[in-house]
């Protein structure tokens, strides 16, 4: 198949009357699953290369983060049941009789990611791990044993990309990055990383809805909660206004 370039006859998004954009921050369960599975794939690839000289077959892109159970209260609650991180899909567990520690590597990689990105999550106490990765099928794993200059493809896929971002997309993305930045967390340490922002633009008017969790052990009472919420709202509004000029 050769390269084809066609013109898209469509009104650009920025010129349309309605635009809706959503961003899930680093502490959102969807983001956590995607990020951890990506890190597991990278870690597997590096270890396969180190041991065998090439990347062995694996598909690491399915995960589930099941909710735990907590009891919240001002001044600090407790985790009654930890979250459950489930790893799914396939990997190479054995190479010519040499066992490969897929499960151990996956769990350790997840713990490292959680420790580095979520300040209030203890990967040992607050998360359980369930590895459901299975061995790959013979039709796929033997690709790496075939001779030839190039490995054959083991799947079909299509990708869609676009650029540049619209003003609304940039505003939503930059606002989430700001709320999860070290400077913001230093100023407002009671805010967690589980952030979700929806931007809705109607004509030239943009409204942002920010879902931002508070950490109960850093909030002593109801008055402090509403005081800090108002301060955070003003700070985020200032950030958005400065970038909208």
PDB file of C-alpha atoms in Angstrom:
ATOM      1  CA  UNK A   1       0.000   0.000   0.000  1.00  0.00           C
ATOM      2  CA  UNK A   2       1.421   3.348  -1.011  1.00  0.00           C
ATOM      3  CA  UNK A   3       1.106   6.731   0.671  1.00  0.00           C
ATOM      4  CA  UNK A   4      -2.097   8.620  -0.035  1.00  0.00           C
ATOM      5  CA  UNK A   5      -2.972  12.155   1.010  1.00  0.00           C
ATOM      6  CA  UNK A   6      -6.572  13.328   0.756  1.00  0.00           C
ATOM      7  CA  UNK A   7      -8.167  16.600   1.743  1.00  0.00           C
ATOM      8  CA  UNK A   8     -10.697  16.458   4.574  1.00  0.00           C
ATOM      9  CA  UNK A   9     -13.709  18.590   3.731  1.00  0.00           C
ATOM     10  CA  UNK A  10     -14.839  19.502   7.226  1.00  0.00           C
ATOM     11  CA  UNK A  11     -15.238  22.632   9.313  1.00  0.00           C
ATOM     12  CA  UNK A  12     -12.196  22.804  11.640  1.00  0.00           C
ATOM     13  CA  UNK A  13     -13.009  21.968  15.257  1.00  0.00           C
ATOM     14  CA  UNK A  14     -12.050  25.444  16.460  1.00  0.00           C
ATOM     15  CA  UNK A  15     -14.555  26.980  14.046  1.00  0.00           C
ATOM     16  CA  UNK A  16     -17.429  24.746  15.135  1.00  0.00           C
ATOM     17  CA  UNK A  17     -19.964  26.012  17.677  1.00  0.00           C
ATOM     18  CA  UNK A  18     -19.482  23.187  20.178  1.00  0.00           C
ATOM     19  CA  UNK A  19     -16.332  21.469  21.420  1.00  0.00           C
ATOM     20  CA  UNK A  20     -16.002  19.126  24.407  1.00  0.00           C
ATOM     21  CA  UNK A  21     -12.633  17.912  25.708  1.00  0.00           C
ATOM     22  CA  UNK A  22     -11.837  15.668  28.681  1.00  0.00           C
ATOM     23  CA  UNK A  23      -8.519  14.974  30.400  1.00  0.00           C
ATOM     24  CA  UNK A  24      -7.902  12.288  33.023  1.00  0.00           C
ATOM     25  CA  UNK A  25      -4.907  13.101  35.200  1.00  0.00           C
ATOM     26  CA  UNK A  26      -2.113  10.911  36.495  1.00  0.00           C
ATOM     27  CA  UNK A  27      -4.109   9.681  39.496  1.00  0.00           C
ATOM     28  CA  UNK A  28      -7.228   8.675  37.565  1.00  0.00           C
ATOM     29  CA  UNK A  29      -7.727   4.873  37.404  1.00  0.00           C
ATOM     30  CA  UNK A  30      -7.744   4.870  33.583  1.00  0.00           C
ATOM     31  CA  UNK A  31      -4.463   6.781  33.488  1.00  0.00           C
ATOM     32  CA  UNK A  32      -2.946   4.526  36.156  1.00  0.00           C
ATOM     33  CA  UNK A  33      -3.787   1.359  34.205  1.00  0.00           C
ATOM     34  CA  UNK A  34      -2.457   2.701  30.907  1.00  0.00           C
ATOM     35  CA  UNK A  35       0.735   4.073  32.448  1.00  0.00           C
ATOM     36  CA  UNK A  36       1.558   0.959  34.462  1.00  0.00           C
ATOM     37  CA  UNK A  37       0.966  -1.432  31.571  1.00  0.00           C
ATOM     38  CA  UNK A  38       3.149   0.721  29.351  1.00  0.00           C
ATOM     39  CA  UNK A  39       5.906   0.596  31.967  1.00  0.00           C
ATOM     40  CA  UNK A  40       5.531  -3.182  32.278  1.00  0.00           C
ATOM     41  CA  UNK A  41       5.959  -3.548  28.506  1.00  0.00           C
ATOM     42  CA  UNK A  42       9.072  -1.361  28.597  1.00  0.00           C
ATOM     43  CA  UNK A  43      10.509  -3.319  31.529  1.00  0.00           C
ATOM     44  CA  UNK A  44       9.815  -6.652  29.828  1.00  0.00           C
ATOM     45  CA  UNK A  45      11.408  -5.471  26.596  1.00  0.00           C
ATOM     46  CA  UNK A  46      14.558  -4.302  28.367  1.00  0.00           C
ATOM     47  CA  UNK A  47      14.929  -7.568  30.283  1.00  0.00           C
ATOM     48  CA  UNK A  48      14.244  -9.684  27.186  1.00  0.00           C
ATOM     49  CA  UNK A  49      16.932  -7.728  25.320  1.00  0.00           C
ATOM     50  CA  UNK A  50      19.358  -8.127  28.193  1.00  0.00           C
ATOM     51  CA  UNK A  51      18.863 -11.885  28.462  1.00  0.00           C
ATOM     52  CA  UNK A  52      18.182 -12.991  24.903  1.00  0.00           C
ATOM     53  CA  UNK A  53      19.345 -10.205  22.601  1.00  0.00           C
ATOM     54  CA  UNK A  54      15.899  -9.348  21.263  1.00  0.00           C
ATOM     55  CA  UNK A  55      12.395  -8.529  22.469  1.00  0.00           C
ATOM     56  CA  UNK A  56      10.243 -11.612  22.949  1.00  0.00           C
ATOM     57  CA  UNK A  57       6.555 -11.737  22.084  1.00  0.00           C
ATOM     58  CA  UNK A  58       4.221  -9.979  24.515  1.00  0.00           C
ATOM     59  CA  UNK A  59       0.994  -7.983  24.486  1.00  0.00           C
ATOM     60  CA  UNK A  60       0.717  -5.850  27.597  1.00  0.00           C
ATOM     61  CA  UNK A  61      -2.219  -3.490  27.202  1.00  0.00           C
ATOM     62  CA  UNK A  62      -5.095  -4.780  29.331  1.00  0.00           C
ATOM     63  CA  UNK A  63      -5.500  -3.960  33.009  1.00  0.00           C
ATOM     64  CA  UNK A  64      -8.150  -3.414  35.651  1.00  0.00           C
ATOM     65  CA  UNK A  65      -7.890  -1.327  38.795  1.00  0.00           C
ATOM     66  CA  UNK A  66     -10.733  -2.463  41.029  1.00  0.00           C
ATOM     67  CA  UNK A  67     -11.825  -0.038  43.727  1.00  0.00           C
ATOM     68  CA  UNK A  68     -10.986  -0.630  47.343  1.00  0.00           C
ATOM     69  CA  UNK A  69     -12.890   0.581  50.374  1.00  0.00           C
ATOM     70  CA  UNK A  70     -12.063   3.468  52.693  1.00  0.00           C
ATOM     71  CA  UNK A  71     -13.568   5.219  55.678  1.00  0.00           C
ATOM     72  CA  UNK A  72     -13.051   8.955  55.322  1.00  0.00           C
ATOM     73  CA  UNK A  73     -13.041  11.517  58.109  1.00  0.00           C
ATOM     74  CA  UNK A  74     -11.517  14.901  58.794  1.00  0.00           C
ATOM     75  CA  UNK A  75      -7.976  14.555  60.096  1.00  0.00           C
ATOM     76  CA  UNK A  76      -7.444  11.158  58.516  1.00  0.00           C
ATOM     77  CA  UNK A  77      -9.464   8.092  57.618  1.00  0.00           C
ATOM     78  CA  UNK A  78      -8.426   4.526  56.975  1.00  0.00           C
ATOM     79  CA  UNK A  79      -8.162   2.045  54.124  1.00  0.00           C
ATOM     80  CA  UNK A  80     -10.499  -0.828  54.970  1.00  0.00           C
ATOM     81  CA  UNK A  81      -9.863  -2.790  51.772  1.00  0.00           C
ATOM     82  CA  UNK A  82      -6.987  -2.152  49.344  1.00  0.00           C
ATOM     83  CA  UNK A  83      -7.426  -1.640  45.617  1.00  0.00           C
ATOM     84  CA  UNK A  84      -6.861  -4.578  43.274  1.00  0.00           C
ATOM     85  CA  UNK A  85      -4.557  -4.217  40.274  1.00  0.00           C
ATOM     86  CA  UNK A  86      -5.168  -6.930  37.665  1.00  0.00           C
ATOM     87  CA  UNK A  87      -2.701  -7.493  34.814  1.00  0.00           C
ATOM     88  CA  UNK A  88      -4.060  -9.136  31.675  1.00  0.00           C
ATOM     89  CA  UNK A  89      -2.953 -10.332  28.209  1.00  0.00           C
ATOM     90  CA  UNK A  90       0.107 -12.379  27.210  1.00  0.00           C
ATOM     91  CA  UNK A  91       3.876 -12.596  27.561  1.00  0.00           C
ATOM     92  CA  UNK A  92       6.747 -15.027  26.980  1.00  0.00           C
ATOM     93  CA  UNK A  93       7.357 -17.021  30.165  1.00  0.00           C
ATOM     94  CA  UNK A  94       9.946 -19.450  28.829  1.00  0.00           C
ATOM     95  CA  UNK A  95      12.726 -19.207  26.242  1.00  0.00           C
ATOM     96  CA  UNK A  96      14.299 -22.524  25.256  1.00  0.00           C
ATOM     97  CA  UNK A  97      13.747 -23.939  28.724  1.00  0.00           C
ATOM     98  CA  UNK A  98      14.873 -20.807  30.552  1.00  0.00           C
ATOM     99  CA  UNK A  99      12.016 -19.544  32.786  1.00  0.00           C
ATOM    100  CA  UNK A 100      11.388 -15.806  32.671  1.00  0.00           C
ATOM    101  CA  UNK A 101       9.941 -14.016  35.769  1.00  0.00           C
ATOM    102  CA  UNK A 102       7.070 -12.170  34.065  1.00  0.00           C
ATOM    103  CA  UNK A 103       4.801 -12.006  37.128  1.00  0.00           C
ATOM    104  CA  UNK A 104       7.496 -10.718  39.467  1.00  0.00           C
ATOM    105  CA  UNK A 105       8.636  -8.098  36.981  1.00  0.00           C
ATOM    106  CA  UNK A 106       5.070  -6.885  36.358  1.00  0.00           C
ATOM    107  CA  UNK A 107       4.265  -6.464  40.052  1.00  0.00           C
ATOM    108  CA  UNK A 108       7.569  -4.781  40.901  1.00  0.00           C
ATOM    109  CA  UNK A 109       7.163  -2.373  37.984  1.00  0.00           C
ATOM    110  CA  UNK A 110       3.661  -1.443  39.139  1.00  0.00           C
ATOM    111  CA  UNK A 111       4.850  -0.827  42.693  1.00  0.00           C
ATOM    112  CA  UNK A 112       7.651   1.404  41.452  1.00  0.00           C
ATOM    113  CA  UNK A 113       5.279   3.455  39.291  1.00  0.00           C
ATOM    114  CA  UNK A 114       2.772   3.915  42.116  1.00  0.00           C
ATOM    115  CA  UNK A 115       5.499   4.989  44.534  1.00  0.00           C
ATOM    116  CA  UNK A 116       6.900   7.526  42.061  1.00  0.00           C
ATOM    117  CA  UNK A 117       3.607   9.101  40.973  1.00  0.00           C
ATOM    118  CA  UNK A 118       1.016   8.884  43.773  1.00  0.00           C
ATOM    119  CA  UNK A 119       2.157  10.578  46.982  1.00  0.00           C
ATOM    120  CA  UNK A 120      -0.417   9.061  49.321  1.00  0.00           C
ATOM    121  CA  UNK A 121      -0.638   5.523  47.931  1.00  0.00           C
ATOM    122  CA  UNK A 122       1.492   2.888  49.647  1.00  0.00           C
ATOM    123  CA  UNK A 123       2.025   0.204  46.966  1.00  0.00           C
ATOM    124  CA  UNK A 124       2.599  -2.427  49.657  1.00  0.00           C
ATOM    125  CA  UNK A 125      -0.427  -1.666  51.855  1.00  0.00           C
ATOM    126  CA  UNK A 126      -2.996   0.015  49.642  1.00  0.00           C
ATOM    127  CA  UNK A 127      -2.875  -2.208  46.544  1.00  0.00           C
ATOM    128  CA  UNK A 128      -3.225  -5.941  45.919  1.00  0.00           C
ATOM    129  CA  UNK A 129      -1.878  -7.462  42.706  1.00  0.00           C
ATOM    130  CA  UNK A 130      -3.310 -10.216  40.535  1.00  0.00           C
ATOM    131  CA  UNK A 131      -1.343 -11.307  37.478  1.00  0.00           C
ATOM    132  CA  UNK A 132      -3.484 -12.952  34.801  1.00  0.00           C
ATOM    133  CA  UNK A 133      -0.894 -12.791  32.037  1.00  0.00           C
ATOM    134  CA  UNK A 134      -0.726 -16.013  30.024  1.00  0.00           C
ATOM    135  CA  UNK A 135       1.713 -17.562  27.585  1.00  0.00           C
ATOM    136  CA  UNK A 136       1.448 -16.470  23.966  1.00  0.00           C
ATOM    137  CA  UNK A 137       0.139 -18.800  21.261  1.00  0.00           C
ATOM    138  CA  UNK A 138       2.611 -20.880  19.247  1.00  0.00           C
ATOM    139  CA  UNK A 139       1.594 -19.106  16.044  1.00  0.00           C
ATOM    140  CA  UNK A 140       2.823 -15.807  17.484  1.00  0.00           C
ATOM    141  CA  UNK A 141       5.750 -16.734  19.703  1.00  0.00           C
ATOM    142  CA  UNK A 142       7.641 -18.608  16.991  1.00  0.00           C
ATOM    143  CA  UNK A 143       7.931 -15.432  14.913  1.00  0.00           C
ATOM    144  CA  UNK A 144      11.168 -14.678  16.735  1.00  0.00           C
ATOM    145  CA  UNK A 145      12.642 -18.038  15.745  1.00  0.00           C
ATOM    146  CA  UNK A 146      12.054 -17.572  12.038  1.00  0.00           C
ATOM    147  CA  UNK A 147      14.979 -16.791   9.788  1.00  0.00           C
ATOM    148  CA  UNK A 148      15.209 -13.757   7.569  1.00  0.00           C
ATOM    149  CA  UNK A 149      16.224 -10.134   7.497  1.00  0.00           C
ATOM    150  CA  UNK A 150      12.979  -8.917   9.070  1.00  0.00           C
ATOM    151  CA  UNK A 151      10.508 -10.340  11.556  1.00  0.00           C
ATOM    152  CA  UNK A 152       7.044 -10.892  10.155  1.00  0.00           C
ATOM    153  CA  UNK A 153       4.131  -8.916  11.526  1.00  0.00           C
ATOM    154  CA  UNK A 154       2.048 -10.704  14.152  1.00  0.00           C
ATOM    155  CA  UNK A 155      -0.960  -8.402  14.060  1.00  0.00           C
ATOM    156  CA  UNK A 156      -2.752  -5.706  12.114  1.00  0.00           C
ATOM    157  CA  UNK A 157      -3.421  -2.275  13.529  1.00  0.00           C
ATOM    158  CA  UNK A 158      -4.367   1.219  12.487  1.00  0.00           C
ATOM    159  CA  UNK A 159      -3.500   4.488  14.171  1.00  0.00           C
ATOM    160  CA  UNK A 160      -5.081   7.917  13.990  1.00  0.00           C
ATOM    161  CA  UNK A 161      -3.302  11.121  14.904  1.00  0.00           C
ATOM    162  CA  UNK A 162      -3.904  14.812  14.548  1.00  0.00           C
ATOM    163  CA  UNK A 163      -2.168  18.122  15.159  1.00  0.00           C
ATOM    164  CA  UNK A 164      -2.075  20.799  16.338  1.00  0.00           C
ATOM    165  CA  UNK A 165      -4.206  20.825  19.485  1.00  0.00           C
ATOM    166  CA  UNK A 166      -7.102  23.254  19.589  1.00  0.00           C
ATOM    167  CA  UNK A 167      -7.122  26.104  22.096  1.00  0.00           C
ATOM    168  CA  UNK A 168      -9.640  24.167  24.205  1.00  0.00           C
ATOM    169  CA  UNK A 169      -7.508  21.020  24.151  1.00  0.00           C
ATOM    170  CA  UNK A 170      -4.394  22.946  25.160  1.00  0.00           C
ATOM    171  CA  UNK A 171      -6.237  24.709  27.974  1.00  0.00           C
ATOM    172  CA  UNK A 172      -7.607  21.470  29.418  1.00  0.00           C
ATOM    173  CA  UNK A 173      -4.252  19.692  29.152  1.00  0.00           C
ATOM    174  CA  UNK A 174      -2.246  22.580  30.610  1.00  0.00           C
ATOM    175  CA  UNK A 175      -4.683  22.999  33.498  1.00  0.00           C
ATOM    176  CA  UNK A 176      -4.396  19.330  34.473  1.00  0.00           C
ATOM    177  CA  UNK A 177      -0.607  19.515  34.232  1.00  0.00           C
ATOM    178  CA  UNK A 178      -0.643  22.609  36.435  1.00  0.00           C
ATOM    179  CA  UNK A 179      -2.872  21.030  39.104  1.00  0.00           C
ATOM    180  CA  UNK A 180      -0.589  17.982  39.240  1.00  0.00           C
ATOM    181  CA  UNK A 181       2.629  20.010  39.126  1.00  0.00           C
ATOM    182  CA  UNK A 182       5.122  20.059  42.042  1.00  0.00           C
ATOM    183  CA  UNK A 183       4.564  23.797  42.569  1.00  0.00           C
ATOM    184  CA  UNK A 184       0.787  23.382  42.886  1.00  0.00           C
ATOM    185  CA  UNK A 185       1.146  20.418  45.255  1.00  0.00           C
ATOM    186  CA  UNK A 186       3.543  22.443  47.386  1.00  0.00           C
ATOM    187  CA  UNK A 187       1.012  25.273  47.625  1.00  0.00           C
ATOM    188  CA  UNK A 188      -1.985  22.957  48.065  1.00  0.00           C
ATOM    189  CA  UNK A 189      -0.632  19.692  49.546  1.00  0.00           C
ATOM    190  CA  UNK A 190      -4.120  18.478  50.461  1.00  0.00           C
ATOM    191  CA  UNK A 191      -4.974  17.927  46.797  1.00  0.00           C
ATOM    192  CA  UNK A 192      -4.566  14.442  45.367  1.00  0.00           C
ATOM    193  CA  UNK A 193      -3.458  13.350  41.907  1.00  0.00           C
ATOM    194  CA  UNK A 194      -6.868  11.981  40.855  1.00  0.00           C
ATOM    195  CA  UNK A 195      -7.903  14.890  38.646  1.00  0.00           C
ATOM    196  CA  UNK A 196     -10.390  14.976  35.791  1.00  0.00           C
ATOM    197  CA  UNK A 197     -11.117  18.077  33.746  1.00  0.00           C
ATOM    198  CA  UNK A 198     -13.831  18.610  31.175  1.00  0.00           C
ATOM    199  CA  UNK A 199     -13.754  21.643  28.932  1.00  0.00           C
ATOM    200  CA  UNK A 200     -16.939  22.664  27.128  1.00  0.00           C
ATOM    201  CA  UNK A 201     -16.694  25.456  24.570  1.00  0.00           C
ATOM    202  CA  UNK A 202     -19.823  27.034  23.121  1.00  0.00           C
ATOM    203  CA  UNK A 203     -18.877  29.617  20.561  1.00  0.00           C
ATOM    204  CA  UNK A 204     -16.127  31.679  22.183  1.00  0.00           C
ATOM    205  CA  UNK A 205     -17.092  30.842  25.769  1.00  0.00           C
ATOM    206  CA  UNK A 206     -15.138  28.089  27.518  1.00  0.00           C
ATOM    207  CA  UNK A 207     -16.195  26.480  30.794  1.00  0.00           C
ATOM    208  CA  UNK A 208     -13.986  24.068  32.722  1.00  0.00           C
ATOM    209  CA  UNK A 209     -15.302  21.534  35.222  1.00  0.00           C
ATOM    210  CA  UNK A 210     -12.582  20.251  37.544  1.00  0.00           C
ATOM    211  CA  UNK A 211     -12.977  17.121  39.668  1.00  0.00           C
ATOM    212  CA  UNK A 212     -10.204  17.203  42.267  1.00  0.00           C
ATOM    213  CA  UNK A 213     -10.058  14.949  45.308  1.00  0.00           C
ATOM    214  CA  UNK A 214      -8.895  16.205  48.715  1.00  0.00           C
ATOM    215  CA  UNK A 215      -6.768  14.114  51.084  1.00  0.00           C
ATOM    216  CA  UNK A 216      -8.729  13.851  54.330  1.00  0.00           C
ATOM    217  CA  UNK A 217      -5.762  13.621  56.702  1.00  0.00           C
ATOM    218  CA  UNK A 218      -4.721  17.137  55.666  1.00  0.00           C
ATOM    219  CA  UNK A 219      -8.185  18.659  56.217  1.00  0.00           C
ATOM    220  CA  UNK A 220      -9.097  19.175  59.878  1.00  0.00           C
ATOM    221  CA  UNK A 221     -12.705  20.328  59.560  1.00  0.00           C
ATOM    222  CA  UNK A 222     -15.487  21.496  57.260  1.00  0.00           C
ATOM    223  CA  UNK A 223     -14.503  25.163  57.476  1.00  0.00           C
ATOM    224  CA  UNK A 224     -10.964  24.403  56.350  1.00  0.00           C
ATOM    225  CA  UNK A 225     -12.296  22.319  53.466  1.00  0.00           C
ATOM    226  CA  UNK A 226     -14.429  25.129  52.041  1.00  0.00           C
ATOM    227  CA  UNK A 227     -11.696  27.708  52.680  1.00  0.00           C
ATOM    228  CA  UNK A 228      -9.089  25.708  50.788  1.00  0.00           C
ATOM    229  CA  UNK A 229     -11.564  24.841  48.044  1.00  0.00           C
ATOM    230  CA  UNK A 230     -12.218  28.551  47.464  1.00  0.00           C
ATOM    231  CA  UNK A 231      -8.481  29.310  47.413  1.00  0.00           C
ATOM    232  CA  UNK A 232      -7.826  26.510  44.921  1.00  0.00           C
ATOM    233  CA  UNK A 233     -10.707  27.646  42.713  1.00  0.00           C
ATOM    234  CA  UNK A 234      -9.321  31.179  42.602  1.00  0.00           C
ATOM    235  CA  UNK A 235      -5.806  29.935  41.868  1.00  0.00           C
ATOM    236  CA  UNK A 236      -6.954  27.710  38.995  1.00  0.00           C
ATOM    237  CA  UNK A 237      -9.141  30.513  37.617  1.00  0.00           C
ATOM    238  CA  UNK A 238      -6.115  32.831  37.665  1.00  0.00           C
ATOM    239  CA  UNK A 239      -4.031  30.223  35.826  1.00  0.00           C
ATOM    240  CA  UNK A 240      -6.688  29.808  33.132  1.00  0.00           C
ATOM    241  CA  UNK A 241      -7.281  33.556  32.744  1.00  0.00           C
ATOM    242  CA  UNK A 242      -3.552  34.221  32.330  1.00  0.00           C
ATOM    243  CA  UNK A 243      -3.358  31.723  29.478  1.00  0.00           C
ATOM    244  CA  UNK A 244      -6.544  32.910  27.825  1.00  0.00           C
ATOM    245  CA  UNK A 245      -5.189  36.427  27.290  1.00  0.00           C
TER     246      UNK A 245
END
